Amino acid sequence: MNKALHVLVYLFVILSAAALWFEIELNKKRSLLTDRNRLQEEYVIKIASTVEKVEPNKDATTETKKDVSPIEAKIVDIPETENVLEDYNFYLEQSNLETYSWDNPETKKQLRNVYVLDFEGNIVMDGNVPETKGPGTERELLELLLDGASKMRTKLDTTRAELVKLHKILDEQVEELNKIKPMARQDKVTIVEKNEKIAKLEEIKADLENQIVKIKTQIDELNAEITSLKDEVVTAQDETAAAKEELQKSQKLVEQLKKLIQEILARNTPSGGDRNITSIPSGDKGKIVEADNENMFAIVEFDPKTMKELKGDNLDHPIPNLELGVKRPGFHGEAGEFIGRIRLRQEVREKNYIICDILGAWKQGDIQPGDIIFAD
């Protein structure tokens, strides 16, 4: 009997020890499950805060107007336009939409309700299985979260498709812009070149206009002198023939008038005049001040000695119709330093400048300022 009692005691002790070990292990698992559930609950709440709760307004639109009028040499006040984003889903750009906010006691309580409870708080059974799907359960919230995430994934895929369309539109606009820019650069270069030519021609025009004004002033002064002299002649002729002294004065005035008329006629005589000069002593005579190879003329500055050779010692003869050579030191052409020939055309008053024609048949290259004029 004692032996049986000892066996029962030992068996009880062993079972108690086993029960204690199972209790300790179950407590460990319980702590693990508690921590796991708490961690999952926290991250479900955080994930829910990133999922949009509402759909964007799909009626939202945007317009990006592009000028489609042709590029022509005229001003267009109101150009034709088209909306390049007509088929673009602008609602995809809407941000800061409302997300799920489950960080509150009521929602946390629902996240912990795995089973459907009746109004008395008892678990609703589906046969022998507890019901887990329905209002007030964790599954209801998770299905809301899954539905919101699916909609966001659909919107993300739509956004990617729209980005492909926008990339294609961008490529088309960049290609069109790349075609236009070279033409715009060429137009700008052409405008700059033409503006430079216009500026040069304006300078020459201004210089010639100043010369014309001076010549007109001289003509007016001479006409005034002629008128005055004519008045004096008329007055002298009306006076008595007995006044020899007055008559002599009148004759003298008439001679002066004739001389002035001859000077005016000489000045108005075309280049060449009465002096048939066909050559001047050889050597360097001047240099090019300005040249316009397109319009085939140049302005030449001659030294004083050459001006006397051309117009006489008193510089009172007209410019002869004479051809001279042009050379450029250091130029290596088929004819050496020879660059072309010019023909004298028109004198610039009060300066040693003469406007000359560039003879195209002799050109070895473009004539430039600084080129030397020589007689051969």
PDB file of N, CA and C in Angstrom, residues 292-333:
ATOM      1  N   ASP A 292      32.571  98.932-100.326  1.00  0.00           N
ATOM      2  CA  ASP A 292      31.314  98.159-100.380  1.00  0.00           C
ATOM      3  C   ASP A 292      31.395  97.282-101.624  1.00  0.00           C
ATOM      4  N   ASN A 293      31.865  96.023-101.435  1.00  0.00           N
ATOM      5  CA  ASN A 293      32.067  95.126-102.563  1.00  0.00           C
ATOM      6  C   ASN A 293      30.758  94.658-103.166  1.00  0.00           C
ATOM      7  N   GLU A 294      29.678  94.742-102.409  1.00  0.00           N
ATOM      8  CA  GLU A 294      28.376  94.323-102.947  1.00  0.00           C
ATOM      9  C   GLU A 294      27.854  95.361-103.931  1.00  0.00           C
ATOM     10  N   ASN A 295      27.956  96.645-103.571  1.00  0.00           N
ATOM     11  CA  ASN A 295      27.481  97.721-104.443  1.00  0.00           C
ATOM     12  C   ASN A 295      28.595  98.287-105.337  1.00  0.00           C
ATOM     13  N   MET A 296      29.823  97.700-105.230  1.00  0.00           N
ATOM     14  CA  MET A 296      30.939  97.997-106.135  1.00  0.00           C
ATOM     15  C   MET A 296      31.350  99.466-106.111  1.00  0.00           C
ATOM     16  N   PHE A 297      31.588 100.004-104.900  1.00  0.00           N
ATOM     17  CA  PHE A 297      32.181 101.335-104.823  1.00  0.00           C
ATOM     18  C   PHE A 297      33.066 101.403-103.584  1.00  0.00           C
ATOM     19  N   ALA A 298      33.986 102.361-103.591  1.00  0.00           N
ATOM     20  CA  ALA A 298      34.902 102.535-102.467  1.00  0.00           C
ATOM     21  C   ALA A 298      35.208 104.021-102.293  1.00  0.00           C
ATOM     22  N   ILE A 299      35.592 104.402-101.072  1.00  0.00           N
ATOM     23  CA  ILE A 299      36.007 105.772-100.770  1.00  0.00           C
ATOM     24  C   ILE A 299      37.515 105.741-100.542  1.00  0.00           C
ATOM     25  N   VAL A 300      38.251 106.578-101.294  1.00  0.00           N
ATOM     26  CA  VAL A 300      39.713 106.561-101.275  1.00  0.00           C
ATOM     27  C   VAL A 300      40.226 107.897-100.731  1.00  0.00           C
ATOM     28  N   GLU A 301      41.207 107.819 -99.843  1.00  0.00           N
ATOM     29  CA  GLU A 301      41.875 109.027 -99.343  1.00  0.00           C
ATOM     30  C   GLU A 301      43.224 109.152-100.072  1.00  0.00           C
ATOM     31  N   PHE A 302      43.404 110.245-100.874  1.00  0.00           N
ATOM     32  CA  PHE A 302      44.647 110.483-101.611  1.00  0.00           C
ATOM     33  C   PHE A 302      45.528 111.455-100.833  1.00  0.00           C
ATOM     34  N   ASP A 303      46.835 111.332-101.046  1.00  0.00           N
ATOM     35  CA  ASP A 303      47.729 112.285-100.389  1.00  0.00           C
ATOM     36  C   ASP A 303      47.677 113.616-101.146  1.00  0.00           C
ATOM     37  N   PRO A 304      48.061 114.731-100.501  1.00  0.00           N
ATOM     38  CA  PRO A 304      47.969 116.060-101.130  1.00  0.00           C
ATOM     39  C   PRO A 304      48.696 116.149-102.473  1.00  0.00           C
ATOM     40  N   LYS A 305      49.839 115.478-102.587  1.00  0.00           N
ATOM     41  CA  LYS A 305      50.597 115.548-103.832  1.00  0.00           C
ATOM     42  C   LYS A 305      49.782 114.941-104.984  1.00  0.00           C
ATOM     43  N   THR A 306      49.148 113.800-104.700  1.00  0.00           N
ATOM     44  CA  THR A 306      48.338 113.145-105.738  1.00  0.00           C
ATOM     45  C   THR A 306      47.143 114.009-106.118  1.00  0.00           C
ATOM     46  N   MET A 307      46.523 114.681-105.134  1.00  0.00           N
ATOM     47  CA  MET A 307      45.386 115.551-105.434  1.00  0.00           C
ATOM     48  C   MET A 307      45.795 116.658-106.404  1.00  0.00           C
ATOM     49  N   LYS A 308      46.997 117.193-106.260  1.00  0.00           N
ATOM     50  CA  LYS A 308      47.485 118.208-107.207  1.00  0.00           C
ATOM     51  C   LYS A 308      47.731 117.597-108.583  1.00  0.00           C
ATOM     52  N   GLU A 309      48.236 116.323-108.597  1.00  0.00           N
ATOM     53  CA  GLU A 309      48.431 115.665-109.882  1.00  0.00           C
ATOM     54  C   GLU A 309      47.096 115.467-110.606  1.00  0.00           C
ATOM     55  N   LEU A 310      46.029 115.233-109.833  1.00  0.00           N
ATOM     56  CA  LEU A 310      44.719 114.987-110.426  1.00  0.00           C
ATOM     57  C   LEU A 310      43.984 116.276-110.764  1.00  0.00           C
ATOM     58  N   LYS A 311      44.091 117.297-109.886  1.00  0.00           N
ATOM     59  CA  LYS A 311      43.264 118.505-110.032  1.00  0.00           C
ATOM     60  C   LYS A 311      44.049 119.767-110.366  1.00  0.00           C
ATOM     61  N   GLY A 312      45.347 119.624-110.518  1.00  0.00           N
ATOM     62  CA  GLY A 312      46.148 120.800-110.793  1.00  0.00           C
ATOM     63  C   GLY A 312      46.711 121.408-109.520  1.00  0.00           C
ATOM     64  N   ASP A 313      47.702 122.277-109.686  1.00  0.00           N
ATOM     65  CA  ASP A 313      48.370 122.874-108.527  1.00  0.00           C
ATOM     66  C   ASP A 313      47.410 123.678-107.664  1.00  0.00           C
ATOM     67  N   ASN A 314      46.400 124.291-108.287  1.00  0.00           N
ATOM     68  CA  ASN A 314      45.444 125.110-107.528  1.00  0.00           C
ATOM     69  C   ASN A 314      44.205 124.318-107.116  1.00  0.00           C
ATOM     70  N   LEU A 315      44.228 123.027-107.439  1.00  0.00           N
ATOM     71  CA  LEU A 315      43.096 122.150-107.075  1.00  0.00           C
ATOM     72  C   LEU A 315      41.771 122.690-107.604  1.00  0.00           C
ATOM     73  N   ASP A 316      41.798 123.255-108.796  1.00  0.00           N
ATOM     74  CA  ASP A 316      40.582 123.877-109.340  1.00  0.00           C
ATOM     75  C   ASP A 316      40.063 123.157-110.590  1.00  0.00           C
ATOM     76  N   HIS A 317      40.679 122.008-110.906  1.00  0.00           N
ATOM     77  CA  HIS A 317      40.217 121.255-112.075  1.00  0.00           C
ATOM     78  C   HIS A 317      39.343 120.084-111.632  1.00  0.00           C
ATOM     79  N   PRO A 318      38.457 119.647-112.511  1.00  0.00           N
ATOM     80  CA  PRO A 318      37.616 118.496-112.141  1.00  0.00           C
ATOM     81  C   PRO A 318      38.419 117.194-112.108  1.00  0.00           C
ATOM     82  N   ILE A 319      37.846 116.215-111.461  1.00  0.00           N
ATOM     83  CA  ILE A 319      38.488 114.902-111.328  1.00  0.00           C
ATOM     84  C   ILE A 319      38.507 114.213-112.704  1.00  0.00           C
ATOM     85  N   PRO A 320      39.676 113.733-113.166  1.00  0.00           N
ATOM     86  CA  PRO A 320      39.735 113.053-114.464  1.00  0.00           C
ATOM     87  C   PRO A 320      39.160 111.637-114.388  1.00  0.00           C
ATOM     88  N   ASN A 321      38.735 111.138-115.535  1.00  0.00           N
ATOM     89  CA  ASN A 321      38.200 109.766-115.620  1.00  0.00           C
ATOM     90  C   ASN A 321      39.386 108.802-115.734  1.00  0.00           C
ATOM     91  N   LEU A 322      39.980 108.472-114.563  1.00  0.00           N
ATOM     92  CA  LEU A 322      41.259 107.769-114.535  1.00  0.00           C
ATOM     93  C   LEU A 322      41.111 106.457-113.756  1.00  0.00           C
ATOM     94  N   GLU A 323      41.802 105.405-114.200  1.00  0.00           N
ATOM     95  CA  GLU A 323      41.801 104.120-113.502  1.00  0.00           C
ATOM     96  C   GLU A 323      43.121 103.939-112.768  1.00  0.00           C
ATOM     97  N   LEU A 324      43.065 103.417-111.535  1.00  0.00           N
ATOM     98  CA  LEU A 324      44.248 103.173-110.722  1.00  0.00           C
ATOM     99  C   LEU A 324      44.186 101.755-110.164  1.00  0.00           C
ATOM    100  N   GLY A 325      45.348 101.231-109.763  1.00  0.00           N
ATOM    101  CA  GLY A 325      45.417  99.871-109.236  1.00  0.00           C
ATOM    102  C   GLY A 325      45.269  99.851-107.718  1.00  0.00           C
ATOM    103  N   VAL A 326      44.920  98.639-107.192  1.00  0.00           N
ATOM    104  CA  VAL A 326      44.782  98.433-105.754  1.00  0.00           C
ATOM    105  C   VAL A 326      45.633  97.224-105.372  1.00  0.00           C
ATOM    106  N   LYS A 327      46.409  97.365-104.309  1.00  0.00           N
ATOM    107  CA  LYS A 327      47.221  96.246-103.830  1.00  0.00           C
ATOM    108  C   LYS A 327      47.115  96.153-102.315  1.00  0.00           C
ATOM    109  N   ARG A 328      47.482  94.975-101.814  1.00  0.00           N
ATOM    110  CA  ARG A 328      47.443  94.747-100.374  1.00  0.00           C
ATOM    111  C   ARG A 328      48.755  94.073 -99.976  1.00  0.00           C
ATOM    112  N   PRO A 329      49.598  94.764 -99.217  1.00  0.00           N
ATOM    113  CA  PRO A 329      50.860  94.158 -98.793  1.00  0.00           C
ATOM    114  C   PRO A 329      50.609  92.850 -98.046  1.00  0.00           C
ATOM    115  N   GLY A 330      51.333  91.812 -98.422  1.00  0.00           N
ATOM    116  CA  GLY A 330      51.180  90.518 -97.781  1.00  0.00           C
ATOM    117  C   GLY A 330      50.150  89.617 -98.439  1.00  0.00           C
ATOM    118  N   PHE A 331      49.384  90.174 -99.420  1.00  0.00           N
ATOM    119  CA  PHE A 331      48.373  89.366-100.109  1.00  0.00           C
ATOM    120  C   PHE A 331      49.060  88.494-101.169  1.00  0.00           C
ATOM    121  N   HIS A 332      48.696  87.234-101.216  1.00  0.00           N
ATOM    122  CA  HIS A 332      49.321  86.308-102.169  1.00  0.00           C
ATOM    123  C   HIS A 332      48.235  85.742-103.078  1.00  0.00           C
ATOM    124  N   GLY A 333      47.993  86.413-104.169  1.00  0.00           N
ATOM    125  CA  GLY A 333      47.019  85.946-105.146  1.00  0.00           C
ATOM    126  C   GLY A 333      47.712  85.523-106.423  1.00  0.00           C
TER     127      GLY A 333
END
